[in-house]
């Protein structure tokens, strides 16, 4: 889906501010330089006169093309002369021009009606900043996921935690790199502090860079906000029903930590079931195995998860205490 309107508005405000800052800086530079170098001031006056003449060309009765060519030649000669004088006085030849962050679109965000690469990157950065308010997404990348915290000693069931974590890491990375709107759903299962959130955010990082709209939130926060929205108290809510159901990728963190009541169970079922029916990928993390999840939510939710999500297990001790 396209990004939320609020994200586009934020991007446009930033682009507008860039243009304003650029214009102001150029004006200050022009005033400073013309005060220092009288020759430059005279050239600026002549360039302004040429600009006025060009604007009146529509009313010119003679050969307009010839007149435009003549004025352009004069303008180019004056501009070249100005560049030489600026260099002699220790300035760059473009010292009096606006210095745009993106010269390609001049910070307008579009080139011939098509969104500029700088605008696309700005939207990605803004989305990442939104998630950063809630979780340390900058720190949670695949490269920063260390396997050294997982034991290489076999458990009683002969499973080696580090080997299991390596498999989960590899699959999460492949999932993110090949992500599309047809990607499957993932479920990370494991005790507290075993890297489930880290892997979920690492996936979000890559998917955001691909230009998809990602919504991240804990089960508790999402349930709270959707309840507020339903009962008309959603003015300060971060999440909306449309956002959670329609985003390209939903990362639902800490399933099972929300307040247990009929509303939260109903909300979670609606989220999980609606996204399955609309074939929209979701990544869920939880501290609980399927037996516990079934006791908390019943078979209606757990059967949807077990049938539609690829489970990956992380085993061991809380790595945050190591």
mmCIF file of C-alpha atoms in Angstrom:
data_model
loop_
_atom_site.group_PDB
_atom_site.id
_atom_site.type_symbol
_atom_site.label_atom_id
_atom_site.label_comp_id
_atom_site.label_asym_id
_atom_site.label_seq_id
_atom_site.Cartn_x
_atom_site.Cartn_y
_atom_site.Cartn_z
ATOM 1 C CA UNK A 1 0.000 0.000 0.000
ATOM 2 C CA UNK A 2 1.131 3.621 -0.353
ATOM 3 C CA UNK A 3 2.598 5.274 2.723
ATOM 4 C CA UNK A 4 0.157 6.980 5.119
ATOM 5 C CA UNK A 5 -0.805 10.541 4.164
ATOM 6 C CA UNK A 6 0.800 11.825 7.341
ATOM 7 C CA UNK A 7 4.159 10.476 6.201
ATOM 8 C CA UNK A 8 3.848 12.244 2.840
ATOM 9 C CA UNK A 9 2.932 15.483 4.626
ATOM 10 C CA UNK A 10 5.973 15.215 6.883
ATOM 11 C CA UNK A 11 8.209 14.633 3.869
ATOM 12 C CA UNK A 12 6.779 17.644 2.035
ATOM 13 C CA UNK A 13 7.336 19.877 5.073
ATOM 14 C CA UNK A 14 10.973 18.767 5.207
ATOM 15 C CA UNK A 15 11.427 19.400 1.474
ATOM 16 C CA UNK A 16 9.794 22.812 1.830
ATOM 17 C CA UNK A 17 12.113 23.654 4.721
ATOM 18 C CA UNK A 18 15.119 22.607 2.636
ATOM 19 C CA UNK A 19 14.043 24.922 -0.177
ATOM 20 C CA UNK A 20 13.485 27.812 2.240
ATOM 21 C CA UNK A 21 16.869 27.302 3.906
ATOM 22 C CA UNK A 22 18.566 27.107 0.520
ATOM 23 C CA UNK A 23 16.941 30.339 -0.689
ATOM 24 C CA UNK A 24 17.752 32.150 2.547
ATOM 25 C CA UNK A 25 21.379 31.010 2.493
ATOM 26 C CA UNK A 26 21.767 32.129 -1.126
ATOM 27 C CA UNK A 27 20.272 35.539 -0.328
ATOM 28 C CA UNK A 28 22.625 36.040 2.623
ATOM 29 C CA UNK A 29 25.582 34.998 0.456
ATOM 30 C CA UNK A 30 24.572 37.380 -2.325
ATOM 31 C CA UNK A 31 24.288 40.311 0.081
ATOM 32 C CA UNK A 32 27.643 39.477 1.666
ATOM 33 C CA UNK A 33 29.480 39.058 -1.650
ATOM 34 C CA UNK A 34 27.986 42.085 -3.399
ATOM 35 C CA UNK A 35 28.920 44.218 -0.399
ATOM 36 C CA UNK A 36 32.509 42.957 -0.586
ATOM 37 C CA UNK A 37 32.903 43.054 -4.381
ATOM 38 C CA UNK A 38 31.310 46.049 -6.195
ATOM 39 C CA UNK A 39 31.913 44.431 -9.623
ATOM 40 C CA UNK A 40 29.658 41.546 -8.633
ATOM 41 C CA UNK A 41 26.875 43.913 -7.652
ATOM 42 C CA UNK A 42 27.021 45.552 -11.091
ATOM 43 C CA UNK A 43 26.896 42.141 -12.805
ATOM 44 C CA UNK A 44 23.905 41.153 -10.691
ATOM 45 C CA UNK A 45 22.105 44.328 -11.738
ATOM 46 C CA UNK A 46 22.763 43.583 -15.402
ATOM 47 C CA UNK A 47 21.568 39.979 -15.019
ATOM 48 C CA UNK A 48 18.357 41.199 -13.417
ATOM 49 C CA UNK A 49 17.749 43.546 -16.352
ATOM 50 C CA UNK A 50 18.259 40.679 -18.777
ATOM 51 C CA UNK A 51 15.764 38.621 -16.782
ATOM 52 C CA UNK A 52 13.187 41.399 -17.068
ATOM 53 C CA UNK A 53 13.773 41.680 -20.810
ATOM 54 C CA UNK A 54 13.270 37.947 -21.228
ATOM 55 C CA UNK A 55 9.976 38.146 -19.342
ATOM 56 C CA UNK A 56 8.767 40.821 -21.778
ATOM 57 C CA UNK A 57 9.744 38.850 -24.879
ATOM 58 C CA UNK A 58 6.106 37.772 -25.355
ATOM 59 C CA UNK A 59 5.238 41.336 -26.274
ATOM 60 C CA UNK A 60 8.227 41.741 -28.624
ATOM 61 C CA UNK A 61 7.214 42.374 -32.250
ATOM 62 C CA UNK A 62 10.514 41.394 -33.887
ATOM 63 C CA UNK A 63 12.225 38.021 -34.223
ATOM 64 C CA UNK A 64 11.667 36.578 -30.715
ATOM 65 C CA UNK A 65 14.094 33.686 -31.180
ATOM 66 C CA UNK A 66 16.872 36.013 -32.245
ATOM 67 C CA UNK A 67 16.176 38.319 -29.314
ATOM 68 C CA UNK A 68 16.149 35.416 -26.819
ATOM 69 C CA UNK A 69 19.437 34.105 -28.218
ATOM 70 C CA UNK A 70 21.003 37.541 -27.902
ATOM 71 C CA UNK A 71 19.902 37.938 -24.277
ATOM 72 C CA UNK A 72 21.015 34.435 -23.372
ATOM 73 C CA UNK A 73 24.436 35.112 -24.865
ATOM 74 C CA UNK A 74 24.769 38.258 -22.759
ATOM 75 C CA UNK A 75 23.623 36.356 -19.651
ATOM 76 C CA UNK A 76 26.155 33.559 -20.205
ATOM 77 C CA UNK A 77 28.977 36.057 -20.711
ATOM 78 C CA UNK A 78 28.081 37.883 -17.496
ATOM 79 C CA UNK A 79 27.766 34.621 -15.575
ATOM 80 C CA UNK A 80 31.188 33.506 -16.779
ATOM 81 C CA UNK A 81 32.683 36.864 -15.832
ATOM 82 C CA UNK A 82 31.081 36.613 -12.373
ATOM 83 C CA UNK A 83 32.551 33.124 -11.861
ATOM 84 C CA UNK A 84 36.063 34.395 -12.670
ATOM 85 C CA UNK A 85 35.732 37.292 -10.230
ATOM 86 C CA UNK A 86 34.368 35.035 -7.504
ATOM 87 C CA UNK A 87 37.285 32.626 -7.868
ATOM 88 C CA UNK A 88 39.798 35.471 -7.710
ATOM 89 C CA UNK A 89 38.230 36.535 -4.415
ATOM 90 C CA UNK A 90 38.305 33.065 -2.860
ATOM 91 C CA UNK A 91 34.725 31.991 -3.573
ATOM 92 C CA UNK A 92 33.372 29.084 -5.564
ATOM 93 C CA UNK A 93 31.807 29.933 -8.904
ATOM 94 C CA UNK A 94 28.371 28.887 -7.544
ATOM 95 C CA UNK A 95 28.735 30.728 -4.251
ATOM 96 C CA UNK A 96 25.739 32.953 -5.019
ATOM 97 C CA UNK A 97 23.461 30.163 -6.209
ATOM 98 C CA UNK A 98 21.105 28.098 -4.076
ATOM 99 C CA UNK A 99 22.842 25.026 -2.693
ATOM 100 C CA UNK A 100 20.289 22.225 -2.748
ATOM 101 C CA UNK A 101 20.610 19.021 -0.769
ATOM 102 C CA UNK A 102 19.409 17.243 -3.916
ATOM 103 C CA UNK A 103 20.570 19.090 -7.047
ATOM 104 C CA UNK A 104 18.642 16.654 -9.254
ATOM 105 C CA UNK A 105 15.195 17.872 -8.172
ATOM 106 C CA UNK A 106 16.320 21.065 -6.388
ATOM 107 C CA UNK A 107 14.618 19.717 -3.237
ATOM 108 C CA UNK A 108 11.196 19.692 -4.885
ATOM 109 C CA UNK A 109 10.888 15.930 -4.500
ATOM 110 C CA UNK A 110 9.826 15.329 -8.087
ATOM 111 C CA UNK A 111 11.465 15.358 -11.524
ATOM 112 C CA UNK A 112 9.054 15.760 -14.438
ATOM 113 C CA UNK A 113 6.204 14.387 -12.365
ATOM 114 C CA UNK A 114 8.121 11.375 -11.048
ATOM 115 C CA UNK A 115 9.176 11.047 -7.431
ATOM 116 C CA UNK A 116 12.881 11.769 -6.995
ATOM 117 C CA UNK A 117 15.170 9.237 -5.310
ATOM 118 C CA UNK A 118 15.775 11.748 -2.503
ATOM 119 C CA UNK A 119 12.025 11.894 -1.794
ATOM 120 C CA UNK A 120 11.804 8.094 -1.676
ATOM 121 C CA UNK A 121 14.748 7.946 0.721
ATOM 122 C CA UNK A 122 13.201 10.636 2.906
ATOM 123 C CA UNK A 123 10.002 8.586 3.221
ATOM 124 C CA UNK A 124 12.032 5.514 4.208
ATOM 125 C CA UNK A 125 13.958 7.521 6.800
ATOM 126 C CA UNK A 126 10.742 8.951 8.239
ATOM 127 C CA UNK A 127 9.224 5.481 8.513
ATOM 128 C CA UNK A 128 12.327 4.215 10.264
ATOM 129 C CA UNK A 129 12.179 7.223 12.620
ATOM 130 C CA UNK A 130 8.572 6.321 13.489
ATOM 131 C CA UNK A 131 9.635 2.818 14.510
ATOM 132 C CA UNK A 132 12.690 4.237 16.307
ATOM 133 C CA UNK A 133 10.333 5.953 18.738
ATOM 134 C CA UNK A 134 9.140 2.502 19.802
ATOM 135 C CA UNK A 135 12.128 0.188 19.360
ATOM 136 C CA UNK A 136 15.905 0.355 18.648
ATOM 137 C CA UNK A 137 15.607 -0.451 14.946
ATOM 138 C CA UNK A 138 19.000 1.122 14.095
ATOM 139 C CA UNK A 139 20.749 -1.319 16.418
ATOM 140 C CA UNK A 140 18.805 -4.331 15.221
ATOM 141 C CA UNK A 141 20.367 -5.427 11.946
ATOM 142 C CA UNK A 142 21.360 -8.865 10.733
ATOM 143 C CA UNK A 143 25.044 -7.934 10.933
ATOM 144 C CA UNK A 144 24.655 -7.067 14.619
ATOM 145 C CA UNK A 145 22.949 -10.338 15.506
ATOM 146 C CA UNK A 146 25.631 -12.284 17.350
ATOM 147 C CA UNK A 147 25.523 -16.066 17.591
ATOM 148 C CA UNK A 148 28.195 -16.051 20.301
ATOM 149 C CA UNK A 149 25.534 -15.551 22.966
ATOM 150 C CA UNK A 150 23.974 -18.937 22.176
ATOM 151 C CA UNK A 151 25.428 -22.077 23.693
ATOM 152 C CA UNK A 152 27.086 -24.607 21.420
ATOM 153 C CA UNK A 153 26.407 -27.353 23.980
ATOM 154 C CA UNK A 154 23.560 -29.761 23.066
ATOM 155 C CA UNK A 155 20.411 -29.664 25.189
ATOM 156 C CA UNK A 156 18.724 -32.793 26.543
ATOM 157 C CA UNK A 157 16.866 -33.178 23.250
ATOM 158 C CA UNK A 158 20.221 -32.993 21.384
ATOM 159 C CA UNK A 159 19.370 -29.609 19.861
ATOM 160 C CA UNK A 160 22.291 -27.137 19.846
ATOM 161 C CA UNK A 161 20.999 -23.584 20.582
ATOM 162 C CA UNK A 162 23.685 -21.876 18.482
ATOM 163 C CA UNK A 163 22.983 -24.096 15.489
ATOM 164 C CA UNK A 164 19.258 -23.445 15.887
ATOM 165 C CA UNK A 165 19.880 -19.690 16.061
ATOM 166 C CA UNK A 166 22.060 -19.869 12.924
ATOM 167 C CA UNK A 167 19.247 -21.543 10.988
ATOM 168 C CA UNK A 168 16.742 -18.958 12.206
ATOM 169 C CA UNK A 169 19.085 -16.089 11.341
ATOM 170 C CA UNK A 170 19.724 -17.433 7.835
ATOM 171 C CA UNK A 171 16.021 -17.886 7.155
ATOM 172 C CA UNK A 172 15.145 -14.436 8.498
ATOM 173 C CA UNK A 173 17.801 -12.845 6.296
ATOM 174 C CA UNK A 174 16.588 -14.711 3.196
ATOM 175 C CA UNK A 175 13.012 -13.731 4.001
ATOM 176 C CA UNK A 176 13.912 -10.053 4.225
ATOM 177 C CA UNK A 177 16.085 -10.028 1.120
ATOM 178 C CA UNK A 178 13.440 -11.715 -1.022
ATOM 179 C CA UNK A 179 10.449 -9.986 0.560
ATOM 180 C CA UNK A 180 7.428 -9.266 -1.610
ATOM 181 C CA UNK A 181 3.731 -8.722 -1.045
ATOM 182 C CA UNK A 182 3.348 -12.489 -1.552
ATOM 183 C CA UNK A 183 5.823 -13.432 1.192
ATOM 184 C CA UNK A 184 4.731 -15.910 3.846
ATOM 185 C CA UNK A 185 4.064 -15.193 7.531
ATOM 186 C CA UNK A 186 6.753 -15.852 10.145
ATOM 187 C CA UNK A 187 6.499 -16.753 13.834
ATOM 188 C CA UNK A 188 9.493 -16.378 16.164
ATOM 189 C CA UNK A 189 9.096 -18.411 19.349
ATOM 190 C CA UNK A 190 11.443 -18.375 22.341
ATOM 191 C CA UNK A 191 11.972 -17.232 25.883
ATOM 192 C CA UNK A 192 12.612 -13.657 26.964
ATOM 193 C CA UNK A 193 15.762 -12.030 25.604
ATOM 194 C CA UNK A 194 16.625 -14.550 22.900
ATOM 195 C CA UNK A 195 16.701 -12.149 19.949
ATOM 196 C CA UNK A 196 13.158 -12.436 18.590
ATOM 197 C CA UNK A 197 12.608 -8.668 18.511
ATOM 198 C CA UNK A 198 16.090 -8.136 17.069
ATOM 199 C CA UNK A 199 15.365 -10.435 14.121
ATOM 200 C CA UNK A 200 11.905 -8.922 13.604
ATOM 201 C CA UNK A 201 13.373 -5.419 13.444
ATOM 202 C CA UNK A 202 16.225 -6.588 11.207
ATOM 203 C CA UNK A 203 13.598 -7.835 8.754
ATOM 204 C CA UNK A 204 11.753 -4.507 9.052
ATOM 205 C CA UNK A 205 14.988 -2.622 8.298
ATOM 206 C CA UNK A 206 15.566 -4.459 5.024
ATOM 207 C CA UNK A 207 11.919 -4.350 3.953
ATOM 208 C CA UNK A 208 11.734 -0.588 4.571
ATOM 209 C CA UNK A 209 14.803 -0.127 2.371
ATOM 210 C CA UNK A 210 12.970 -1.968 -0.381
ATOM 211 C CA UNK A 211 10.296 0.741 -0.327
ATOM 212 C CA UNK A 212 7.535 -1.175 1.450
ATOM 213 C CA UNK A 213 5.345 0.242 4.181
ATOM 214 C CA UNK A 214 6.116 -1.493 7.493
ATOM 215 C CA UNK A 215 4.096 -1.185 10.688
ATOM 216 C CA UNK A 216 5.798 -2.312 13.916
ATOM 217 C CA UNK A 217 4.200 -2.553 17.332
ATOM 218 C CA UNK A 218 3.817 -4.671 20.418
ATOM 219 C CA UNK A 219 0.637 -6.655 20.846
ATOM 220 C CA UNK A 220 -0.197 -4.561 23.915
ATOM 221 C CA UNK A 221 0.188 -1.165 22.226
ATOM 222 C CA UNK A 222 -1.695 -2.154 19.092
ATOM 223 C CA UNK A 223 -4.613 -3.630 21.049
ATOM 224 C CA UNK A 224 -4.802 -0.537 23.271
ATOM 225 C CA UNK A 225 -4.864 1.866 20.332
ATOM 226 C CA UNK A 226 -7.408 -0.091 18.300
ATOM 227 C CA UNK A 227 -9.671 -0.263 21.336
ATOM 228 C CA UNK A 228 -9.368 3.508 21.777
ATOM 229 C CA UNK A 229 -10.154 4.013 18.094
ATOM 230 C CA UNK A 230 -13.227 1.791 18.282
ATOM 231 C CA UNK A 231 -14.649 3.712 21.219
ATOM 232 C CA UNK A 232 -13.896 7.141 19.757
ATOM 233 C CA UNK A 233 -10.857 7.889 21.898
ATOM 234 C CA UNK A 234 -8.254 7.525 19.178
ATOM 235 C CA UNK A 235 -7.090 11.149 18.875
ATOM 236 C CA UNK A 236 -3.721 10.385 20.458
ATOM 237 C CA UNK A 237 -3.471 6.793 19.205
ATOM 238 C CA UNK A 238 -0.382 5.839 17.228
ATOM 239 C CA UNK A 239 -2.004 2.891 15.457
ATOM 240 C CA UNK A 240 -5.208 2.765 13.431
ATOM 241 C CA UNK A 241 -7.181 -0.244 12.204
ATOM 242 C CA UNK A 242 -6.520 0.659 8.573
ATOM 243 C CA UNK A 243 -2.784 1.020 9.203
ATOM 244 C CA UNK A 244 -2.485 -2.350 10.980
ATOM 245 C CA UNK A 245 -4.612 -4.275 8.485
ATOM 246 C CA UNK A 246 -3.384 -2.663 5.256
ATOM 247 C CA UNK A 247 0.381 -2.139 5.731
ATOM 248 C CA UNK A 248 2.681 -4.154 3.463
ATOM 249 C CA UNK A 249 4.333 -5.865 6.438
ATOM 250 C CA UNK A 250 3.045 -5.975 10.003
ATOM 251 C CA UNK A 251 5.561 -6.816 12.737
ATOM 252 C CA UNK A 252 3.522 -7.851 15.771
ATOM 253 C CA UNK A 253 5.939 -8.092 18.684
ATOM 254 C CA UNK A 254 5.462 -9.781 22.070
ATOM 255 C CA UNK A 255 2.231 -11.626 21.346
ATOM 256 C CA UNK A 256 0.796 -12.666 24.707
ATOM 257 C CA UNK A 257 1.869 -9.632 26.739
ATOM 258 C CA UNK A 258 -1.360 -7.692 26.130
ATOM 259 C CA UNK A 259 -4.027 -7.454 28.841
ATOM 260 C CA UNK A 260 -6.111 -10.604 28.653
ATOM 261 C CA UNK A 261 -9.753 -9.838 27.951
ATOM 262 C CA UNK A 262 -12.336 -10.642 25.333
ATOM 263 C CA UNK A 263 -11.615 -7.453 23.431
ATOM 264 C CA UNK A 264 -7.882 -8.126 22.998
ATOM 265 C CA UNK A 265 -8.548 -11.712 21.880
ATOM 266 C CA UNK A 266 -11.136 -10.482 19.377
ATOM 267 C CA UNK A 267 -8.781 -7.746 18.125
ATOM 268 C CA UNK A 268 -5.873 -10.126 17.649
ATOM 269 C CA UNK A 269 -8.037 -12.642 15.834
ATOM 270 C CA UNK A 270 -9.305 -9.919 13.500
ATOM 271 C CA UNK A 271 -5.744 -8.733 12.762
ATOM 272 C CA UNK A 272 -4.348 -12.214 12.155
ATOM 273 C CA UNK A 273 -7.338 -13.525 10.208
ATOM 274 C CA UNK A 274 -7.855 -10.378 8.097
ATOM 275 C CA UNK A 275 -4.224 -10.262 7.017
ATOM 276 C CA UNK A 276 -4.269 -13.974 6.149
ATOM 277 C CA UNK A 277 -7.402 -13.527 4.039
ATOM 278 C CA UNK A 278 -5.937 -10.480 2.256
ATOM 279 C CA UNK A 279 -2.599 -12.309 1.855
ATOM 280 C CA UNK A 280 -0.605 -9.597 3.605
ATOM 281 C CA UNK A 281 2.615 -10.803 5.302
ATOM 282 C CA UNK A 282 2.952 -10.637 9.076
ATOM 283 C CA UNK A 283 5.860 -11.388 11.403
ATOM 284 C CA UNK A 284 4.906 -12.331 14.961
ATOM 285 C CA UNK A 285 7.171 -12.896 17.949
ATOM 286 C CA UNK A 286 6.090 -14.521 21.213
ATOM 287 C CA UNK A 287 7.564 -15.939 24.398
ATOM 288 C CA UNK A 288 4.966 -18.703 24.446
ATOM 289 C CA UNK A 289 4.748 -22.081 22.754
ATOM 290 C CA UNK A 290 1.583 -23.271 20.997
ATOM 291 C CA UNK A 291 0.200 -25.036 24.097
ATOM 292 C CA UNK A 292 0.316 -21.825 26.125
ATOM 293 C CA UNK A 293 -1.021 -19.732 23.235
ATOM 294 C CA UNK A 294 -3.983 -22.072 22.895
ATOM 295 C CA UNK A 295 -4.787 -21.712 26.601
ATOM 296 C CA UNK A 296 -4.626 -17.910 26.263
ATOM 297 C CA UNK A 297 -6.533 -17.505 22.990
ATOM 298 C CA UNK A 298 -8.258 -20.781 22.200
ATOM 299 C CA UNK A 299 -8.003 -22.801 19.008
ATOM 300 C CA UNK A 300 -9.551 -20.112 16.810
ATOM 301 C CA UNK A 301 -6.361 -18.020 16.854
ATOM 302 C CA UNK A 302 -3.743 -20.714 17.322
ATOM 303 C CA UNK A 303 -5.102 -22.814 14.460
ATOM 304 C CA UNK A 304 -4.793 -19.818 12.127
ATOM 305 C CA UNK A 305 -1.206 -19.229 13.278
ATOM 306 C CA UNK A 306 -0.127 -22.876 13.161
ATOM 307 C CA UNK A 307 -1.643 -23.330 9.735
ATOM 308 C CA UNK A 308 -0.424 -20.118 8.084
ATOM 309 C CA UNK A 309 2.863 -19.162 9.815
ATOM 310 C CA UNK A 310 6.343 -20.620 9.455
ATOM 311 C CA UNK A 311 7.634 -21.168 13.026
ATOM 312 C CA UNK A 312 11.255 -20.575 14.059
ATOM 313 C CA UNK A 313 12.503 -21.362 17.550
ATOM 314 C CA UNK A 314 15.243 -19.653 19.548
ATOM 315 C CA UNK A 315 16.575 -21.601 22.529
ATOM 316 C CA UNK A 316 18.846 -20.816 25.450
ATOM 317 C CA UNK A 317 19.219 -18.263 28.223
ATOM 318 C CA UNK A 318 18.398 -14.547 28.153
ATOM 319 C CA UNK A 319 21.281 -13.129 26.055
ATOM 320 C CA UNK A 320 20.726 -9.646 27.490
ATOM 321 C CA UNK A 321 22.092 -10.870 30.828
ATOM 322 C CA UNK A 322 25.346 -12.083 29.277
#
